[in-house]
Amino acid sequence: MSEFFHEGNRQLQDRFETRPMADRLVEAIVNDQISPEDQVFIEAQNMFFFATVDREGRPSCSYKGGSVGLVKVIDEHTLAFPIYDGSGMYMSAGNVLVNEHVSLLFVDFQRQARLRLNGSAFILDDDPLMNHWPEAQLVLRVKLREMFPNCPRYIHKMTLVEESAFVPKQHCETPAPAWKRLEVVADVLPPRDAHLAGNEQDAAAALNRN
């Protein structure tokens, strides 16, 4: 527990008289291995929130979405997920290259359950899992430090209405996002997207529809 909590945690635990309960919860729910039950929960999700930290310690939080199976559990200490085409800023993946510390939050809004996972991330060139996810640009792996479920009381119950049409799928052409057709980026698109530079009005209309 001395390693799990720091003085800031302890200061507030003592202020609100929760130190004994916090210590008991660490003993009861914090794990350093991914159980078979945890694997089922993780691999059943189609989205998660991903927090990274830059070289100066400034945090950045990102939403990662895909199809069910977006995250793959490799073994009891490791999981992996793809980095898809995005804005081209590579905020999350870029942070991982300079600071390995990451946190993942999985939320099942239908079951009203959530799981927090903290660990160290890394990227392998030519990762053997690249072909596991269609159109993955990179595969990011996370070595588990600790994981634990969170109290679900404030999770709103929601249901999936429709999966994003932009999620890459096998044997299916993925549509290009409308913003890549805007004039503001027309002259700076990477070579693979240069053909998308087009009609500003059509792009604006598509953005409004989305």
PDB file of C-alpha atoms in Angstrom:
ATOM      1  CA  MET A   1       0.000   0.000   0.000  1.00  0.00           C
ATOM      2  CA  SER A   2       2.940   2.320   0.595  1.00  0.00           C
ATOM      3  CA  GLU A   3       3.694   2.003  -3.129  1.00  0.00           C
ATOM      4  CA  PHE A   4       0.093   2.242  -4.312  1.00  0.00           C
ATOM      5  CA  PHE A   5      -0.809   5.481  -2.492  1.00  0.00           C
ATOM      6  CA  HIS A   6       1.214   8.686  -2.369  1.00  0.00           C
ATOM      7  CA  GLU A   7       1.069  11.568   0.119  1.00  0.00           C
ATOM      8  CA  GLY A   8      -1.658  13.342  -1.835  1.00  0.00           C
ATOM      9  CA  ASN A   9      -3.931  10.305  -1.646  1.00  0.00           C
ATOM     10  CA  ARG A  10      -3.154   9.881   2.038  1.00  0.00           C
ATOM     11  CA  GLN A  11      -3.839  13.533   2.807  1.00  0.00           C
ATOM     12  CA  LEU A  12      -7.392  13.286   1.465  1.00  0.00           C
ATOM     13  CA  GLN A  13      -7.986   9.819   2.908  1.00  0.00           C
ATOM     14  CA  ASP A  14      -7.129  11.173   6.346  1.00  0.00           C
ATOM     15  CA  ARG A  15      -9.221  14.300   5.822  1.00  0.00           C
ATOM     16  CA  PHE A  16     -12.315  12.250   4.946  1.00  0.00           C
ATOM     17  CA  GLU A  17     -11.454   9.309   7.250  1.00  0.00           C
ATOM     18  CA  THR A  18     -11.215   6.698   4.489  1.00  0.00           C
ATOM     19  CA  ARG A  19      -7.654   5.414   4.978  1.00  0.00           C
ATOM     20  CA  PRO A  20      -8.666   2.023   6.463  1.00  0.00           C
ATOM     21  CA  MET A  21     -11.256   1.490   3.726  1.00  0.00           C
ATOM     22  CA  ALA A  22      -8.759   2.483   1.005  1.00  0.00           C
ATOM     23  CA  ASP A  23      -6.214   0.017   2.352  1.00  0.00           C
ATOM     24  CA  ARG A  24      -8.802  -2.750   2.493  1.00  0.00           C
ATOM     25  CA  LEU A  25      -9.887  -2.109  -1.094  1.00  0.00           C
ATOM     26  CA  VAL A  26      -6.301  -2.329  -2.328  1.00  0.00           C
ATOM     27  CA  GLU A  27      -6.017  -5.726  -0.667  1.00  0.00           C
ATOM     28  CA  ALA A  28      -9.345  -6.898  -2.077  1.00  0.00           C
ATOM     29  CA  ILE A  29      -9.565  -5.612  -5.653  1.00  0.00           C
ATOM     30  CA  VAL A  30      -6.183  -4.436  -6.984  1.00  0.00           C
ATOM     31  CA  ASN A  31      -4.452  -7.078  -9.108  1.00  0.00           C
ATOM     32  CA  ASP A  32      -1.223  -7.315 -11.075  1.00  0.00           C
ATOM     33  CA  GLN A  33      -2.507 -10.015 -13.422  1.00  0.00           C
ATOM     34  CA  ILE A  34      -5.309 -10.126 -15.982  1.00  0.00           C
ATOM     35  CA  SER A  35      -7.691 -12.904 -14.992  1.00  0.00           C
ATOM     36  CA  PRO A  36      -9.727 -14.934 -17.520  1.00  0.00           C
ATOM     37  CA  GLU A  37     -12.804 -12.968 -16.383  1.00  0.00           C
ATOM     38  CA  ASP A  38     -10.990  -9.676 -16.922  1.00  0.00           C
ATOM     39  CA  GLN A  39      -9.934 -10.822 -20.388  1.00  0.00           C
ATOM     40  CA  VAL A  40     -13.544 -11.556 -21.335  1.00  0.00           C
ATOM     41  CA  PHE A  41     -14.621  -8.110 -20.131  1.00  0.00           C
ATOM     42  CA  ILE A  42     -11.792  -6.257 -21.889  1.00  0.00           C
ATOM     43  CA  GLU A  43     -12.161  -8.055 -25.215  1.00  0.00           C
ATOM     44  CA  ALA A  44     -15.937  -7.522 -25.199  1.00  0.00           C
ATOM     45  CA  GLN A  45     -15.539  -3.734 -25.312  1.00  0.00           C
ATOM     46  CA  ASN A  46     -15.565  -1.662 -28.498  1.00  0.00           C
ATOM     47  CA  MET A  47     -14.137   1.495 -26.932  1.00  0.00           C
ATOM     48  CA  PHE A  48     -12.030   2.746 -24.039  1.00  0.00           C
ATOM     49  CA  PHE A  49     -10.419   5.909 -22.732  1.00  0.00           C
ATOM     50  CA  PHE A  50      -6.632   6.126 -22.956  1.00  0.00           C
ATOM     51  CA  ALA A  51      -4.510   8.482 -20.848  1.00  0.00           C
ATOM     52  CA  THR A  52      -0.873   9.214 -21.649  1.00  0.00           C
ATOM     53  CA  VAL A  53       1.735  11.636 -20.337  1.00  0.00           C
ATOM     54  CA  ASP A  54       4.242  13.715 -22.279  1.00  0.00           C
ATOM     55  CA  ARG A  55       7.918  14.279 -21.493  1.00  0.00           C
ATOM     56  CA  GLU A  56       7.072  17.136 -19.101  1.00  0.00           C
ATOM     57  CA  GLY A  57       4.453  15.102 -17.224  1.00  0.00           C
ATOM     58  CA  ARG A  58       1.442  16.804 -18.828  1.00  0.00           C
ATOM     59  CA  PRO A  59      -1.474  14.380 -19.273  1.00  0.00           C
ATOM     60  CA  SER A  60      -3.529  13.793 -22.390  1.00  0.00           C
ATOM     61  CA  CYS A  61      -6.711  11.706 -22.548  1.00  0.00           C
ATOM     62  CA  SER A  62      -8.036  10.118 -25.729  1.00  0.00           C
ATOM     63  CA  TYR A  63     -11.092   8.122 -26.762  1.00  0.00           C
ATOM     64  CA  LYS A  64     -10.300   4.935 -28.688  1.00  0.00           C
ATOM     65  CA  GLY A  65     -13.135   3.292 -30.596  1.00  0.00           C
ATOM     66  CA  GLY A  66     -13.468   0.299 -32.878  1.00  0.00           C
ATOM     67  CA  SER A  67     -15.289  -3.000 -33.107  1.00  0.00           C
ATOM     68  CA  VAL A  68     -15.608  -5.552 -30.332  1.00  0.00           C
ATOM     69  CA  GLY A  69     -12.127  -7.015 -29.931  1.00  0.00           C
ATOM     70  CA  LEU A  70     -10.488  -3.609 -30.223  1.00  0.00           C
ATOM     71  CA  VAL A  71      -8.190  -4.631 -27.371  1.00  0.00           C
ATOM     72  CA  LYS A  72      -6.554  -8.059 -27.358  1.00  0.00           C
ATOM     73  CA  VAL A  73      -5.201  -9.662 -24.200  1.00  0.00           C
ATOM     74  CA  ILE A  74      -1.869 -11.294 -25.070  1.00  0.00           C
ATOM     75  CA  ASP A  75      -1.189 -12.890 -21.712  1.00  0.00           C
ATOM     76  CA  GLU A  76      -1.921 -12.261 -18.036  1.00  0.00           C
ATOM     77  CA  HIS A  77       0.407  -9.253 -18.022  1.00  0.00           C
ATOM     78  CA  THR A  78       0.055  -7.778 -21.530  1.00  0.00           C
ATOM     79  CA  LEU A  79      -2.593  -6.369 -23.819  1.00  0.00           C
ATOM     80  CA  ALA A  80      -2.465  -4.714 -27.240  1.00  0.00           C
ATOM     81  CA  PHE A  81      -4.595  -2.469 -29.420  1.00  0.00           C
ATOM     82  CA  PRO A  82      -4.270  -0.729 -32.806  1.00  0.00           C
ATOM     83  CA  ILE A  83      -3.571   2.881 -33.626  1.00  0.00           C
ATOM     84  CA  TYR A  84      -5.813   3.756 -36.560  1.00  0.00           C
ATOM     85  CA  ASP A  85      -5.655   6.695 -38.946  1.00  0.00           C
ATOM     86  CA  GLY A  86      -6.634   9.857 -37.092  1.00  0.00           C
ATOM     87  CA  SER A  87      -5.813  13.533 -37.162  1.00  0.00           C
ATOM     88  CA  GLY A  88      -2.139  12.888 -37.887  1.00  0.00           C
ATOM     89  CA  MET A  89      -1.038  14.518 -34.627  1.00  0.00           C
ATOM     90  CA  TYR A  90      -0.221  11.188 -32.893  1.00  0.00           C
ATOM     91  CA  MET A  91      -0.739  12.666 -29.449  1.00  0.00           C
ATOM     92  CA  SER A  92      -1.174   9.358 -27.613  1.00  0.00           C
ATOM     93  CA  ALA A  93       1.320   7.250 -29.556  1.00  0.00           C
ATOM     94  CA  GLY A  94       3.827  10.093 -29.579  1.00  0.00           C
ATOM     95  CA  ASN A  95       3.592  10.461 -25.816  1.00  0.00           C
ATOM     96  CA  VAL A  96       4.282   6.745 -25.412  1.00  0.00           C
ATOM     97  CA  LEU A  97       7.570   7.180 -27.279  1.00  0.00           C
ATOM     98  CA  VAL A  98       8.804   9.655 -24.646  1.00  0.00           C
ATOM     99  CA  ASN A  99       6.938   8.520 -21.509  1.00  0.00           C
ATOM    100  CA  GLU A 100       5.840   4.907 -21.027  1.00  0.00           C
ATOM    101  CA  HIS A 101       3.275   5.499 -18.274  1.00  0.00           C
ATOM    102  CA  VAL A 102      -0.336   5.026 -19.405  1.00  0.00           C
ATOM    103  CA  SER A 103      -3.788   4.344 -18.018  1.00  0.00           C
ATOM    104  CA  LEU A 104      -6.800   2.708 -19.669  1.00  0.00           C
ATOM    105  CA  LEU A 105     -10.419   3.003 -18.580  1.00  0.00           C
ATOM    106  CA  PHE A 106     -12.923   0.458 -19.898  1.00  0.00           C
ATOM    107  CA  VAL A 107     -16.623   1.249 -19.418  1.00  0.00           C
ATOM    108  CA  ASP A 108     -19.527  -1.062 -20.224  1.00  0.00           C
ATOM    109  CA  PHE A 109     -22.457   1.352 -20.299  1.00  0.00           C
ATOM    110  CA  GLN A 110     -25.045  -1.395 -20.749  1.00  0.00           C
ATOM    111  CA  ARG A 111     -23.907  -3.466 -17.784  1.00  0.00           C
ATOM    112  CA  GLN A 112     -22.787  -0.333 -15.889  1.00  0.00           C
ATOM    113  CA  ALA A 113     -19.342  -1.718 -15.110  1.00  0.00           C
ATOM    114  CA  ARG A 114     -15.850  -0.307 -15.460  1.00  0.00           C
ATOM    115  CA  LEU A 115     -12.252  -1.393 -15.131  1.00  0.00           C
ATOM    116  CA  ARG A 116      -9.105   0.696 -14.676  1.00  0.00           C
ATOM    117  CA  LEU A 117      -5.719  -0.506 -15.866  1.00  0.00           C
ATOM    118  CA  ASN A 118      -2.346   1.183 -15.347  1.00  0.00           C
ATOM    119  CA  GLY A 119       0.908   0.142 -16.934  1.00  0.00           C
ATOM    120  CA  SER A 120       3.817   0.803 -19.261  1.00  0.00           C
ATOM    121  CA  ALA A 121       3.277   1.104 -23.009  1.00  0.00           C
ATOM    122  CA  PHE A 122       5.590   0.462 -25.929  1.00  0.00           C
ATOM    123  CA  ILE A 123       5.445   0.200 -29.715  1.00  0.00           C
ATOM    124  CA  LEU A 124       7.214  -2.481 -31.736  1.00  0.00           C
ATOM    125  CA  ASP A 125       8.230  -1.897 -35.320  1.00  0.00           C
ATOM    126  CA  ASP A 126       6.677  -4.595 -37.528  1.00  0.00           C
ATOM    127  CA  ASP A 127       4.577  -5.899 -34.637  1.00  0.00           C
ATOM    128  CA  PRO A 128       3.328  -9.407 -35.530  1.00  0.00           C
ATOM    129  CA  LEU A 129      -0.187  -8.317 -34.578  1.00  0.00           C
ATOM    130  CA  MET A 130      -0.351  -5.618 -37.269  1.00  0.00           C
ATOM    131  CA  ASN A 131      -2.538  -7.845 -39.451  1.00  0.00           C
ATOM    132  CA  HIS A 132      -4.893  -8.624 -36.581  1.00  0.00           C
ATOM    133  CA  TRP A 133      -6.655  -5.279 -37.043  1.00  0.00           C
ATOM    134  CA  PRO A 134      -7.415  -4.087 -40.606  1.00  0.00           C
ATOM    135  CA  GLU A 135      -5.769  -0.755 -41.457  1.00  0.00           C
ATOM    136  CA  ALA A 136      -3.804  -0.536 -38.204  1.00  0.00           C
ATOM    137  CA  GLN A 137      -0.940   1.959 -38.552  1.00  0.00           C
ATOM    138  CA  LEU A 138       0.743   0.850 -35.340  1.00  0.00           C
ATOM    139  CA  VAL A 139       0.137  -1.626 -32.545  1.00  0.00           C
ATOM    140  CA  LEU A 140       0.542  -0.375 -29.015  1.00  0.00           C
ATOM    141  CA  ARG A 141       1.256  -2.886 -26.253  1.00  0.00           C
ATOM    142  CA  VAL A 142       0.773  -2.301 -22.539  1.00  0.00           C
ATOM    143  CA  LYS A 143       2.509  -4.166 -19.739  1.00  0.00           C
ATOM    144  CA  LEU A 144       0.231  -4.251 -16.702  1.00  0.00           C
ATOM    145  CA  ARG A 145       1.275  -2.623 -13.445  1.00  0.00           C
ATOM    146  CA  GLU A 146      -2.063  -2.835 -11.655  1.00  0.00           C
ATOM    147  CA  MET A 147      -5.747  -3.064 -12.482  1.00  0.00           C
ATOM    148  CA  PHE A 148      -8.955  -2.806 -10.510  1.00  0.00           C
ATOM    149  CA  PRO A 149     -12.710  -2.356 -10.969  1.00  0.00           C
ATOM    150  CA  ASN A 150     -14.289   0.991 -10.116  1.00  0.00           C
ATOM    151  CA  CYS A 151     -17.514   1.637  -8.231  1.00  0.00           C
ATOM    152  CA  PRO A 152     -20.239   1.710 -10.929  1.00  0.00           C
ATOM    153  CA  ARG A 153     -22.727   3.944  -9.125  1.00  0.00           C
ATOM    154  CA  TYR A 154     -22.258   6.992 -11.401  1.00  0.00           C
ATOM    155  CA  ILE A 155     -22.161   5.157 -14.722  1.00  0.00           C
ATOM    156  CA  HIS A 156     -25.135   6.158 -16.856  1.00  0.00           C
ATOM    157  CA  LYS A 157     -26.938   3.232 -18.456  1.00  0.00           C
ATOM    158  CA  MET A 158     -26.706   3.597 -22.240  1.00  0.00           C
ATOM    159  CA  THR A 159     -27.087   1.344 -25.242  1.00  0.00           C
ATOM    160  CA  LEU A 160     -25.202   1.261 -28.544  1.00  0.00           C
ATOM    161  CA  VAL A 161     -27.302   2.788 -31.321  1.00  0.00           C
ATOM    162  CA  GLU A 162     -24.910   2.326 -34.217  1.00  0.00           C
ATOM    163  CA  GLU A 163     -21.247   1.497 -34.711  1.00  0.00           C
ATOM    164  CA  SER A 164     -19.238   4.166 -36.489  1.00  0.00           C
ATOM    165  CA  ALA A 165     -19.060   3.657 -40.245  1.00  0.00           C
ATOM    166  CA  PHE A 166     -15.397   4.659 -40.102  1.00  0.00           C
ATOM    167  CA  VAL A 167     -14.259   1.647 -38.053  1.00  0.00           C
ATOM    168  CA  PRO A 168     -11.940  -0.374 -40.343  1.00  0.00           C
ATOM    169  CA  LYS A 169     -13.225  -3.824 -41.285  1.00  0.00           C
ATOM    170  CA  GLN A 170     -11.849  -6.739 -43.257  1.00  0.00           C
ATOM    171  CA  HIS A 171     -12.798  -6.770 -46.964  1.00  0.00           C
ATOM    172  CA  CYS A 172     -14.647  -3.462 -46.697  1.00  0.00           C
ATOM    173  CA  GLU A 173     -13.515  -0.046 -47.913  1.00  0.00           C
ATOM    174  CA  THR A 174     -13.347   2.473 -45.089  1.00  0.00           C
ATOM    175  CA  PRO A 175     -14.812   5.893 -46.013  1.00  0.00           C
ATOM    176  CA  ALA A 176     -12.589   8.953 -45.705  1.00  0.00           C
ATOM    177  CA  PRO A 177     -13.533  11.567 -43.096  1.00  0.00           C
ATOM    178  CA  ALA A 178     -15.089  14.703 -44.552  1.00  0.00           C
ATOM    179  CA  TRP A 179     -12.644  17.052 -42.839  1.00  0.00           C
ATOM    180  CA  LYS A 180      -9.815  15.759 -45.050  1.00  0.00           C
ATOM    181  CA  ARG A 181     -11.573  17.393 -48.008  1.00  0.00           C
ATOM    182  CA  LEU A 182     -11.539  20.851 -46.434  1.00  0.00           C
ATOM    183  CA  GLU A 183      -9.442  23.539 -48.077  1.00  0.00           C
ATOM    184  CA  VAL A 184      -7.607  24.287 -44.840  1.00  0.00           C
ATOM    185  CA  VAL A 185      -5.773  20.935 -45.057  1.00  0.00           C
ATOM    186  CA  ALA A 186      -5.825  20.400 -48.836  1.00  0.00           C
ATOM    187  CA  ASP A 187      -2.151  21.285 -49.327  1.00  0.00           C
ATOM    188  CA  VAL A 188      -0.799  19.450 -46.272  1.00  0.00           C
ATOM    189  CA  LEU A 189      -2.449  16.051 -46.586  1.00  0.00           C
ATOM    190  CA  PRO A 190       0.006  13.137 -46.504  1.00  0.00           C
ATOM    191  CA  PRO A 191       0.645  11.528 -49.901  1.00  0.00           C
ATOM    192  CA  ARG A 192      -1.711   8.637 -49.158  1.00  0.00           C
ATOM    193  CA  ASP A 193      -4.589  11.125 -48.770  1.00  0.00           C
ATOM    194  CA  ALA A 194      -3.677  13.670 -51.449  1.00  0.00           C
ATOM    195  CA  HIS A 195      -6.509  12.445 -53.680  1.00  0.00           C
ATOM    196  CA  LEU A 196      -9.048  13.544 -51.065  1.00  0.00           C
ATOM    197  CA  ALA A 197      -8.440  17.264 -51.529  1.00  0.00           C
ATOM    198  CA  GLY A 198     -11.699  18.358 -53.120  1.00  0.00           C
ATOM    199  CA  ASN A 199     -14.838  20.430 -52.936  1.00  0.00           C
ATOM    200  CA  GLU A 200     -15.090  22.561 -49.796  1.00  0.00           C
ATOM    201  CA  GLN A 201     -18.878  22.742 -49.959  1.00  0.00           C
ATOM    202  CA  ASP A 202     -19.265  18.986 -50.279  1.00  0.00           C
ATOM    203  CA  ALA A 203     -16.959  18.484 -47.299  1.00  0.00           C
ATOM    204  CA  ALA A 204     -18.826  21.052 -45.207  1.00  0.00           C
ATOM    205  CA  ALA A 205     -22.130  19.393 -46.055  1.00  0.00           C
ATOM    206  CA  ALA A 206     -20.767  15.985 -45.051  1.00  0.00           C
ATOM    207  CA  LEU A 207     -19.488  17.394 -41.760  1.00  0.00           C
ATOM    208  CA  ASN A 208     -22.918  18.838 -41.019  1.00  0.00           C
ATOM    209  CA  ARG A 209     -24.548  15.466 -41.723  1.00  0.00           C
ATOM    210  CA  ASN A 210     -22.177  13.749 -39.343  1.00  0.00           C
TER     211      ASN A 210
END
